Amino acid sequence: RCRILGVYSKGSVGCFLIIVRRNEAMLRSNVHLTLLAMAAGCTAYIPATPMHSRRLTVATSIQGNPARIARKASGLGLRSVRSVAVNAQPNAPTAMDWDTLTDHQWGSVETEFMTIAKFSPETGDKWAPAEVMPYGDIPTSPRAAIFNYGQGLFEGMKAQRTAEGKIVIFRPDRNSRRANYGCERLMMPPVPEEIFVQAVKDVVLANAAWVPPAGQGTLYIRPLIMGSGPILALAPPASFTFMIYVSPVGSYFKGNQLTPIKLKLETGYTRAAPGGVGGVKAVGNYVPSLKPQKEAKEQGFDNVIFLDSEEGKYIEEVSTSNVFVVKDDVVYTPGVKGGGSPEDTILEGVTRDCLLTLCRDKGYEVKEGLVPVELMMTADEAFTVGTAVVISPIGEATHLGTTHKLAGEKGPITQYLYETLVGIQTGKIEDPYGWTIYLD
């Protein structure tokens, strides 16, 4: 039940910093202030890594005035031990051997910290600010609404590095907005934007060593909001939990980011129906897609494109992303009303919104609305878009046994959008929209 967070050394003397995770009060005690002072006077810091990927990491020298470092750390709690030590080379990516990142299953690498906020009668029936805690299991009642009725939603975001090594996040306000109207639909109290965005910043900086170097991956950010209070009756509980954890990741699909994928237009299963929750990131939307995905992969496809539930004539989205289709230099994508409208059967994607803006500013004609299967099966280019996949070009699309080959990664609009979006996200291209936020 203990966790070695790091090894501090001064000369030939070493000290293990150990936190007993069961005793959360210790995190708020004055003990960590003594440890901070000791860390500020040390010459090297070696961050510990989770047990499954334990390896010697690069020691970072601590520079700067110890008093200034201690002042900077005050009020930040345990997370400041990590950030103070790493700030020698500001937030250096020292957590693991990044050449091995793709050896791990996507999203399986555990990091060191998470953020947690609570809403309950004890907090005055309002959201308390999120606290940074050591990553690990959380105690939850078997009667929790999330377990019994699936009352929960999630978001997906990324932090990454610029070529200069700076850490940036991308449009967290949009994820906060989408989470909030999802909460309203699922009868959960919306998390105020300032609490949501600050929790994102805190968890990224606490895990700064886990943000891969530029070009070697990204730090995936997973916010969760759920009914954590006990209630057996079908009704909202009294308490809720908002948490964020992170994991360094490479490309979502096999190969590199622009490796073309093969998709099956799914005719046997549907994802969502009008009047349901297809327009919000409810946790219950995703598990039902696993069976059609499995069947499609057994047939040699990478994933499926779901069709509309009423007629089966129009494409909607892949289980993990929105879809764009290009024909004669016109860009098509299924339309949304947005804001969690019950009429929506697809998600109001953040990446989708970015690409629509980029297309219009480039002068491409853009059409949002119904996208017929026939258009998909005669298109010049097509690609899926989302936080996890970024932009994945579609190389082949198959409908009822008929396969149509597309331009894949060679599509000019696909290439332009990928290079421009990733360029903005990583600081290679000027951001005229104010989408990127630098954290260091």
CSV table of C-alpha atoms in Angstrom, one decimal:
chain,number,residue,atom,x,y,z
A,1,ARG,CA,0.0,0.0,0.0
A,2,CYS,CA,3.0,2.3,-0.3
A,3,ARG,CA,4.4,4.1,-3.3
A,4,ILE,CA,7.9,5.2,-3.9
A,5,LEU,CA,7.6,8.5,-5.7
A,6,GLY,CA,11.3,9.1,-6.3
A,7,VAL,CA,14.8,9.0,-5.0
A,8,TYR,CA,16.5,12.2,-3.9
A,9,SER,CA,20.2,12.2,-3.4
A,10,LYS,CA,22.8,14.6,-2.1
A,11,GLY,CA,26.4,13.4,-2.3
A,12,SER,CA,26.5,9.8,-1.1
A,13,VAL,CA,23.2,10.1,0.9
A,14,GLY,CA,19.9,9.0,-0.6
A,15,CYS,CA,16.4,9.3,0.7
A,16,PHE,CA,13.3,7.4,-0.5
A,17,LEU,CA,10.1,9.5,-0.5
A,18,ILE,CA,7.3,7.1,0.4
A,19,ILE,CA,3.6,8.0,0.6
A,20,VAL,CA,1.2,5.7,2.4
A,21,ARG,CA,-1.8,5.9,0.0
A,22,ARG,CA,-4.4,4.7,2.5
A,23,ASN,CA,-3.8,7.8,4.6
A,24,GLU,CA,-4.9,10.7,2.4
A,25,ALA,CA,-4.6,13.1,5.3
A,26,MET,CA,-0.9,12.7,5.1
A,27,LEU,CA,-0.9,14.3,1.7
A,28,ARG,CA,-2.2,17.5,3.3
A,29,SER,CA,0.0,17.4,6.4
A,30,ASN,CA,3.1,19.5,7.0
A,31,VAL,CA,5.3,16.4,6.3
A,32,HIS,CA,5.4,17.2,2.6
A,33,LEU,CA,6.8,20.7,3.3
A,34,THR,CA,9.8,19.2,4.9
A,35,LEU,CA,10.3,16.8,2.0
A,36,LEU,CA,10.0,19.8,-0.4
A,37,ALA,CA,12.7,21.7,1.4
A,38,MET,CA,14.9,18.6,1.3
A,39,ALA,CA,14.2,18.1,-2.4
A,40,ALA,CA,15.1,21.8,-3.2
A,41,GLY,CA,18.5,21.2,-1.7
A,42,CYS,CA,19.2,18.0,-3.6
A,43,THR,CA,21.4,17.7,-6.7
A,44,ALA,CA,19.5,15.0,-8.6
A,45,TYR,CA,16.1,13.5,-8.9
A,46,ILE,CA,15.1,10.2,-10.4
A,47,PRO,CA,11.3,9.8,-10.9
A,48,ALA,CA,9.9,6.4,-10.2
A,49,THR,CA,7.7,4.7,-12.8
A,50,PRO,CA,4.8,2.2,-12.4
A,51,MET,CA,5.9,-1.3,-11.6
A,52,HIS,CA,5.1,-2.8,-15.0
A,53,SER,CA,7.4,-0.4,-16.8
A,54,ARG,CA,10.0,0.2,-14.1
A,55,ARG,CA,13.3,1.3,-15.6
A,56,LEU,CA,16.1,3.7,-14.7
A,57,THR,CA,15.2,7.2,-16.0
A,58,VAL,CA,17.4,10.2,-16.7
A,59,ALA,CA,18.2,12.1,-13.6
A,60,THR,CA,17.5,15.8,-13.8
A,61,SER,CA,19.6,18.4,-11.9
A,62,ILE,CA,17.7,20.8,-9.8
A,63,GLN,CA,18.5,24.4,-10.5
A,64,GLY,CA,17.3,27.6,-9.0
A,65,ASN,CA,17.0,29.2,-5.6
A,66,PRO,CA,15.6,26.7,-3.1
A,67,ALA,CA,13.6,29.4,-1.4
A,68,ARG,CA,12.0,30.5,-4.7
A,69,ILE,CA,11.2,26.9,-5.5
A,70,ALA,CA,9.7,26.3,-2.1
A,71,ARG,CA,7.5,29.5,-2.5
A,72,LYS,CA,6.4,28.3,-5.9
A,73,ALA,CA,5.5,24.9,-4.4
A,74,SER,CA,3.5,26.3,-1.5
A,75,GLY,CA,-0.2,25.5,-1.7
A,76,LEU,CA,0.2,23.0,-4.5
A,77,GLY,CA,0.4,19.9,-2.2
A,78,LEU,CA,2.2,16.7,-3.1
A,79,ARG,CA,2.2,17.4,-6.9
A,80,SER,CA,4.7,20.1,-6.3
A,81,VAL,CA,7.4,17.6,-5.2
A,82,ARG,CA,7.3,16.2,-8.7
A,83,SER,CA,7.0,19.5,-10.6
A,84,VAL,CA,9.8,21.2,-8.5
A,85,ALA,CA,12.2,18.3,-9.2
A,86,VAL,CA,11.4,18.1,-12.9
A,87,ASN,CA,11.6,21.8,-13.5
A,88,ALA,CA,15.3,21.6,-13.8
A,89,GLN,CA,14.8,21.0,-17.5
A,90,PRO,CA,11.2,22.3,-17.4
A,91,ASN,CA,8.9,19.3,-17.3
A,92,ALA,CA,11.4,17.1,-19.2
A,93,PRO,CA,10.0,13.8,-20.6
A,94,THR,CA,12.0,11.4,-18.4
A,95,ALA,CA,9.4,8.8,-17.4
A,96,MET,CA,10.2,6.0,-19.8
A,97,ASP,CA,12.1,4.8,-22.9
A,98,TRP,CA,10.0,6.4,-25.5
A,99,ASP,CA,11.2,4.0,-28.2
A,100,THR,CA,9.2,1.3,-26.5
A,101,LEU,CA,5.9,3.2,-26.2
A,102,THR,CA,4.3,1.5,-29.2
A,103,ASP,CA,5.2,-1.9,-27.7
A,104,HIS,CA,2.4,-1.2,-25.2
A,105,GLN,CA,-1.3,-1.6,-26.0
A,106,TRP,CA,-2.8,1.8,-26.7
A,107,GLY,CA,-3.7,3.5,-23.4
A,108,SER,CA,-2.2,0.8,-21.1
A,109,VAL,CA,0.7,2.7,-19.7
A,110,GLU,CA,-0.1,4.0,-16.2
A,111,THR,CA,1.3,7.2,-14.9
A,112,GLU,CA,1.7,8.6,-11.4
A,113,PHE,CA,-1.1,11.1,-10.6
A,114,MET,CA,-4.7,11.9,-11.3
A,115,THR,CA,-7.1,14.6,-10.3
A,116,ILE,CA,-10.3,14.1,-8.4
A,117,ALA,CA,-13.2,16.4,-7.5
A,118,LYS,CA,-16.4,15.7,-5.5
A,119,PHE,CA,-19.9,16.9,-5.5
A,120,SER,CA,-22.0,15.9,-2.4
A,121,PRO,CA,-23.9,17.3,0.6
A,122,GLU,CA,-20.6,17.4,2.4
A,123,THR,CA,-19.3,19.9,-0.3
A,124,GLY,CA,-22.4,22.0,0.0
A,125,ASP,CA,-24.0,20.4,-3.1
A,126,LYS,CA,-21.5,22.0,-5.4
A,127,TRP,CA,-18.3,20.9,-7.1
A,128,ALA,CA,-15.2,21.3,-4.9
A,129,PRO,CA,-11.9,22.1,-6.8
A,130,ALA,CA,-10.1,19.0,-8.0
A,131,GLU,CA,-7.1,17.7,-6.0
A,132,VAL,CA,-4.1,16.0,-7.4
A,133,MET,CA,-3.8,12.5,-5.9
A,134,PRO,CA,-1.5,9.5,-6.5
A,135,TYR,CA,-2.9,7.4,-9.3
A,136,GLY,CA,-4.7,4.3,-8.1
A,137,ASP,CA,-8.0,2.6,-7.3
A,138,ILE,CA,-10.8,4.5,-5.7
A,139,PRO,CA,-13.3,3.2,-3.2
A,140,THR,CA,-16.8,3.1,-4.6
A,141,SER,CA,-20.0,1.6,-3.3
A,142,PRO,CA,-21.5,-1.4,-5.1
A,143,ARG,CA,-24.7,0.6,-5.2
A,144,ALA,CA,-23.1,3.5,-7.1
A,145,ALA,CA,-25.3,4.8,-9.9
A,146,ILE,CA,-22.4,4.3,-12.4
A,147,PHE,CA,-22.3,0.6,-11.7
A,148,ASN,CA,-26.0,-0.1,-11.6
A,149,TYR,CA,-27.4,2.3,-14.2
A,150,GLY,CA,-24.4,3.5,-16.2
A,151,GLN,CA,-24.8,7.1,-15.1
A,152,GLY,CA,-21.5,8.5,-16.4
A,153,LEU,CA,-19.8,10.2,-19.3
A,154,PHE,CA,-16.2,10.8,-20.4
A,155,GLU,CA,-14.2,13.1,-22.5
A,156,GLY,CA,-11.0,12.6,-24.6
A,157,MET,CA,-8.2,15.2,-24.9
A,158,LYS,CA,-4.4,15.2,-25.5
A,159,ALA,CA,-1.3,17.1,-24.3
A,160,GLN,CA,1.7,17.1,-26.5
A,161,ARG,CA,5.1,18.8,-26.9
A,162,THR,CA,6.2,21.4,-29.4
A,163,ALA,CA,9.6,21.0,-31.1
A,164,GLU,CA,11.0,23.2,-28.3
A,165,GLY,CA,9.8,20.7,-25.7
A,166,LYS,CA,6.9,22.9,-24.4
A,167,ILE,CA,3.7,21.2,-23.3
A,168,VAL,CA,0.4,22.3,-24.9
A,169,ILE,CA,-3.2,21.3,-24.6
A,170,PHE,CA,-5.9,21.9,-27.1
A,171,ARG,CA,-9.3,23.5,-26.7
A,172,PRO,CA,-10.2,22.3,-23.2
A,173,ASP,CA,-13.1,24.7,-23.1
A,174,ARG,CA,-14.9,22.8,-25.8
A,175,ASN,CA,-14.5,19.5,-24.0
A,176,SER,CA,-15.8,21.2,-20.8
A,177,ARG,CA,-18.8,22.6,-22.8
A,178,ARG,CA,-19.6,19.1,-24.3
A,179,ALA,CA,-19.3,17.4,-20.9
A,180,ASN,CA,-21.6,19.9,-19.3
A,181,TYR,CA,-24.5,19.4,-21.7
A,182,GLY,CA,-23.9,15.7,-21.4
A,183,CYS,CA,-24.2,16.0,-17.7
A,184,GLU,CA,-27.5,17.8,-18.1
A,185,ARG,CA,-28.8,15.0,-20.3
A,186,LEU,CA,-27.7,12.3,-17.8
A,187,MET,CA,-29.0,14.1,-14.7
A,188,MET,CA,-25.6,14.9,-13.3
A,189,PRO,CA,-24.5,18.4,-12.0
A,190,PRO,CA,-22.3,20.1,-14.7
A,191,VAL,CA,-18.7,20.7,-13.7
A,192,PRO,CA,-17.9,24.5,-13.8
A,193,GLU,CA,-15.5,25.2,-16.7
A,194,GLU,CA,-12.9,26.8,-14.5
A,195,ILE,CA,-12.8,23.6,-12.3
A,196,PHE,CA,-12.7,21.4,-15.4
A,197,VAL,CA,-9.9,23.2,-17.2
A,198,GLN,CA,-7.8,23.7,-14.1
A,199,ALA,CA,-8.1,20.0,-13.3
A,200,VAL,CA,-6.8,19.2,-16.9
A,201,LYS,CA,-3.8,21.6,-16.4
A,202,ASP,CA,-3.0,20.2,-13.0
A,203,VAL,CA,-3.0,16.5,-14.0
A,204,VAL,CA,-0.9,17.2,-17.1
A,205,LEU,CA,1.7,19.1,-15.2
A,206,ALA,CA,1.7,16.6,-12.4
A,207,ASN,CA,2.5,13.9,-15.0
A,208,ALA,CA,4.8,16.2,-17.1
A,209,ALA,CA,7.5,13.5,-17.3
A,210,TRP,CA,5.0,11.3,-19.1
A,211,VAL,CA,4.3,13.7,-22.0
A,212,PRO,CA,6.3,12.1,-24.8
A,213,PRO,CA,8.9,14.1,-26.8
A,214,ALA,CA,7.7,15.8,-30.0
A,215,GLY,CA,7.0,13.3,-32.7
A,216,GLN,CA,7.1,10.3,-30.4
A,217,GLY,CA,3.5,10.3,-29.1
A,218,THR,CA,1.0,12.3,-27.0
A,219,LEU,CA,-0.4,12.2,-23.5
A,220,TYR,CA,-4.0,11.1,-23.7
A,221,ILE,CA,-6.2,12.8,-21.1
A,222,ARG,CA,-9.4,11.0,-19.9
A,223,PRO,CA,-11.9,13.0,-17.9
A,224,LEU,CA,-14.7,11.0,-16.3
A,225,ILE,CA,-17.9,12.3,-14.6
A,226,MET,CA,-20.1,9.8,-12.9
A,227,GLY,CA,-22.8,9.1,-10.3
A,228,SER,CA,-20.6,7.6,-7.6
A,229,GLY,CA,-23.1,7.9,-4.7
A,230,PRO,CA,-25.0,4.8,-3.6
A,231,ILE,CA,-28.6,4.4,-4.8
A,232,LEU,CA,-30.5,1.3,-5.7
A,233,ALA,CA,-33.6,3.0,-6.9
A,234,LEU,CA,-33.6,4.4,-10.5
A,235,ALA,CA,-32.9,8.0,-9.5
A,236,PRO,CA,-29.9,10.4,-9.4
A,237,PRO,CA,-27.7,9.8,-6.3
A,238,ALA,CA,-26.6,12.5,-3.9
A,239,SER,CA,-22.9,12.5,-4.7
A,240,PHE,CA,-20.9,12.5,-7.9
A,241,THR,CA,-17.2,12.2,-8.8
A,242,PHE,CA,-15.1,14.0,-11.5
A,243,MET,CA,-11.7,12.6,-12.2
A,244,ILE,CA,-9.0,12.7,-14.8
A,245,TYR,CA,-6.2,10.3,-15.5
A,246,VAL,CA,-3.7,10.2,-18.3
A,247,SER,CA,-1.7,7.8,-20.4
A,248,PRO,CA,1.1,8.3,-23.0
A,249,VAL,CA,0.0,6.8,-26.4
A,250,GLY,CA,1.2,6.4,-30.0
A,251,SER,CA,-1.0,6.0,-33.1
A,252,TYR,CA,-4.5,4.6,-32.4
A,253,PHE,CA,-4.5,2.3,-35.4
A,254,LYS,CA,-1.7,0.0,-36.5
A,255,GLY,CA,1.1,1.6,-38.5
A,256,ASN,CA,1.7,5.3,-38.5
A,257,GLN,CA,-0.8,8.1,-38.1
A,258,LEU,CA,-1.6,8.3,-41.8
A,259,THR,CA,-1.7,4.5,-42.5
A,260,PRO,CA,-5.0,4.0,-44.5
A,261,ILE,CA,-7.7,2.0,-42.8
A,262,LYS,CA,-10.3,-0.4,-44.1
A,263,LEU,CA,-13.9,0.2,-42.9
A,264,LYS,CA,-17.1,-1.8,-43.2
A,265,LEU,CA,-20.4,0.1,-43.6
A,266,GLU,CA,-22.3,-1.7,-40.8
A,267,THR,CA,-25.8,-2.9,-41.8
A,268,GLY,CA,-26.6,-5.2,-39.0
A,269,TYR,CA,-26.1,-2.9,-36.0
A,270,THR,CA,-26.8,0.7,-35.3
A,271,ARG,CA,-25.1,3.1,-32.9
A,272,ALA,CA,-27.8,5.5,-31.9
A,273,ALA,CA,-31.4,6.6,-32.7
A,274,PRO,CA,-33.1,10.0,-32.6
A,275,GLY,CA,-34.3,10.9,-29.1
A,276,GLY,CA,-31.5,8.9,-27.5
A,277,VAL,CA,-28.0,9.9,-26.2
A,278,GLY,CA,-26.0,9.6,-29.4
A,279,GLY,CA,-25.1,13.3,-29.2
A,280,VAL,CA,-23.3,13.0,-25.8
A,281,LYS,CA,-20.4,11.0,-24.6
A,282,ALA,CA,-22.4,8.7,-22.4
A,283,VAL,CA,-20.4,5.6,-21.3
A,284,GLY,CA,-23.2,3.4,-22.4
A,285,ASN,CA,-22.8,4.4,-26.1
A,286,TYR,CA,-19.5,2.6,-26.5
A,287,VAL,CA,-19.7,-0.9,-25.2
A,288,PRO,CA,-22.4,-1.9,-27.7
A,289,SER,CA,-20.0,-1.1,-30.6
A,290,LEU,CA,-17.5,-3.7,-29.4
A,291,LYS,CA,-19.4,-6.7,-31.0
A,292,PRO,CA,-19.7,-5.2,-34.5
A,293,GLN,CA,-16.1,-4.1,-34.3
A,294,LYS,CA,-15.0,-7.6,-33.3
A,295,GLU,CA,-17.0,-9.1,-36.2
A,296,ALA,CA,-15.6,-6.6,-38.7
A,297,LYS,CA,-12.0,-7.2,-37.6
A,298,GLU,CA,-12.5,-10.9,-38.0
A,299,GLN,CA,-13.5,-10.1,-41.6
A,300,GLY,CA,-10.3,-8.1,-42.1
A,301,PHE,CA,-11.5,-4.6,-41.4
A,302,ASP,CA,-10.1,-2.0,-39.0
A,303,ASN,CA,-13.5,-0.8,-37.8
A,304,VAL,CA,-17.1,0.0,-38.9
A,305,ILE,CA,-19.0,3.0,-40.1
A,306,PHE,CA,-22.5,3.0,-38.5
A,307,LEU,CA,-25.5,4.0,-40.7
A,308,ASP,CA,-28.7,5.8,-39.6
A,309,SER,CA,-31.1,3.7,-37.6
A,310,GLU,CA,-34.2,4.7,-39.5
A,311,GLU,CA,-33.4,3.8,-43.1
A,312,GLY,CA,-29.8,2.6,-43.2
A,313,LYS,CA,-29.1,4.9,-46.1
A,314,TYR,CA,-26.8,7.5,-44.6
A,315,ILE,CA,-23.4,7.2,-42.9
A,316,GLU,CA,-23.1,8.5,-39.4
A,317,GLU,CA,-19.9,7.9,-37.5
A,318,VAL,CA,-17.3,5.3,-36.6
A,319,SER,CA,-17.5,4.1,-33.0
A,320,THR,CA,-14.5,6.3,-32.1
A,321,SER,CA,-14.7,9.2,-34.5
A,322,ASN,CA,-16.6,11.4,-36.9
A,323,VAL,CA,-16.4,10.9,-40.7
A,324,PHE,CA,-15.6,13.2,-43.6
A,325,VAL,CA,-16.1,12.5,-47.3
A,326,VAL,CA,-14.6,14.4,-50.2
A,327,LYS,CA,-16.0,14.4,-53.7
A,328,ASP,CA,-14.9,16.8,-56.5
A,329,ASP,CA,-13.2,19.0,-53.9
A,330,VAL,CA,-16.5,19.4,-51.9
A,331,VAL,CA,-16.2,18.3,-48.2
A,332,TYR,CA,-19.2,16.5,-46.7
A,333,THR,CA,-19.8,15.4,-43.1
A,334,PRO,CA,-22.9,14.3,-41.2
A,335,GLY,CA,-24.6,17.3,-39.6
A,336,VAL,CA,-25.3,17.9,-35.9
A,337,LYS,CA,-27.5,20.4,-34.1
A,338,GLY,CA,-25.1,20.4,-31.2
A,339,GLY,CA,-25.6,21.2,-27.6
A,340,GLY,CA,-26.7,17.7,-26.8
A,341,SER,CA,-29.8,17.9,-28.9
A,342,PRO,CA,-32.0,14.8,-28.7
A,343,GLU,CA,-32.2,14.9,-32.5
A,344,ASP,CA,-28.4,14.2,-32.8
A,345,THR,CA,-27.3,10.7,-33.4
A,346,ILE,CA,-23.6,11.6,-33.7
A,347,LEU,CA,-21.1,13.4,-31.5
A,348,GLU,CA,-20.3,17.1,-31.8
A,349,GLY,CA,-16.6,16.4,-32.1
A,350,VAL,CA,-13.9,18.9,-31.2
A,351,THR,CA,-11.6,17.8,-34.0
A,352,ARG,CA,-14.6,17.8,-36.4
A,353,ASP,CA,-15.2,21.5,-35.5
A,354,CYS,CA,-11.6,22.3,-36.1
A,355,LEU,CA,-11.5,20.7,-39.5
A,356,LEU,CA,-14.7,22.5,-40.6
A,357,THR,CA,-13.1,25.8,-39.7
A,358,LEU,CA,-9.9,24.9,-41.5
A,359,CYS,CA,-11.8,23.8,-44.7
A,360,ARG,CA,-13.8,26.9,-44.8
A,361,ASP,CA,-10.9,29.2,-44.2
A,362,LYS,CA,-9.0,27.4,-47.0
A,363,GLY,CA,-11.9,28.1,-49.4
A,364,TYR,CA,-13.3,24.5,-49.7
A,365,GLU,CA,-17.0,24.1,-50.1
A,366,VAL,CA,-18.4,22.4,-47.0
A,367,LYS,CA,-21.7,20.6,-46.7
A,368,GLU,CA,-23.1,19.4,-43.3
A,369,GLY,CA,-26.1,17.2,-43.4
A,370,LEU,CA,-27.2,13.7,-44.6
A,371,VAL,CA,-24.3,11.9,-46.3
A,372,PRO,CA,-25.7,9.0,-48.5
A,373,VAL,CA,-24.0,5.7,-48.7
A,374,GLU,CA,-23.7,6.2,-52.5
A,375,LEU,CA,-21.6,9.3,-51.9
A,376,MET,CA,-19.3,7.4,-49.6
A,377,MET,CA,-18.9,4.6,-52.2
A,378,THR,CA,-18.0,7.0,-55.0
A,379,ALA,CA,-15.9,9.5,-53.0
A,380,ASP,CA,-12.4,10.6,-53.9
A,381,GLU,CA,-11.2,10.9,-50.3
A,382,ALA,CA,-12.6,10.0,-46.9
A,383,PHE,CA,-11.2,10.1,-43.4
A,384,THR,CA,-12.2,9.6,-39.8
A,385,VAL,CA,-11.4,12.3,-37.2
A,386,GLY,CA,-11.2,12.5,-33.4
A,387,THR,CA,-8.9,13.2,-30.5
A,388,ALA,CA,-7.6,9.6,-30.3
A,389,VAL,CA,-7.3,9.0,-34.1
A,390,VAL,CA,-6.5,12.6,-35.1
A,391,ILE,CA,-7.1,12.1,-38.8
A,392,SER,CA,-7.1,8.5,-40.2
A,393,PRO,CA,-7.4,8.3,-44.0
A,394,ILE,CA,-9.8,5.6,-45.3
A,395,GLY,CA,-8.2,3.4,-47.9
A,396,GLU,CA,-11.1,1.1,-48.6
A,397,ALA,CA,-14.8,1.2,-47.7
A,398,THR,CA,-17.0,-1.9,-48.1
A,399,HIS,CA,-20.8,-2.0,-48.3
A,400,LEU,CA,-22.8,-5.2,-48.7
A,401,GLY,CA,-19.8,-6.9,-50.2
A,402,THR,CA,-18.8,-4.1,-52.6
A,403,THR,CA,-15.5,-2.4,-52.0
A,404,HIS,CA,-14.6,1.1,-53.0
A,405,LYS,CA,-10.9,2.2,-53.0
A,406,LEU,CA,-10.1,5.8,-52.0
A,407,ALA,CA,-7.0,8.0,-52.1
A,408,GLY,CA,-6.0,7.1,-48.6
A,409,GLU,CA,-3.1,9.1,-47.2
A,410,LYS,CA,-2.4,10.6,-50.7
A,411,GLY,CA,-5.6,12.6,-50.7
A,412,PRO,CA,-4.6,16.3,-51.0
A,413,ILE,CA,-7.4,17.5,-48.6
A,414,THR,CA,-6.6,14.8,-46.1
A,415,GLN,CA,-2.9,15.7,-46.2
A,416,TYR,CA,-3.6,19.4,-45.9
A,417,LEU,CA,-5.9,19.0,-42.9
A,418,TYR,CA,-3.6,16.6,-41.1
A,419,GLU,CA,-0.5,18.7,-41.5
A,420,THR,CA,-2.3,22.0,-40.6
A,421,LEU,CA,-4.1,20.6,-37.6
A,422,VAL,CA,-1.1,18.8,-36.1
A,423,GLY,CA,1.1,21.8,-37.0
A,424,ILE,CA,-1.2,24.1,-34.9
A,425,GLN,CA,-1.4,21.6,-32.1
A,426,THR,CA,2.4,21.3,-31.9
A,427,GLY,CA,3.3,24.9,-32.4
A,428,LYS,CA,4.9,24.4,-35.9
A,429,ILE,CA,2.2,26.5,-37.5
A,430,GLU,CA,0.9,29.8,-36.0
A,431,ASP,CA,-2.5,29.3,-34.2
A,432,PRO,CA,-4.8,32.2,-35.4
A,433,TYR,CA,-7.8,30.7,-33.5
A,434,GLY,CA,-6.5,30.6,-30.0
A,435,TRP,CA,-7.0,26.8,-29.8
A,436,THR,CA,-3.7,25.9,-28.1
A,437,ILE,CA,-2.8,26.6,-24.5
A,438,TYR,CA,0.8,26.4,-23.3
A,439,LEU,CA,1.4,25.0,-19.8
A,440,ASP,CA,5.1,25.8,-19.4
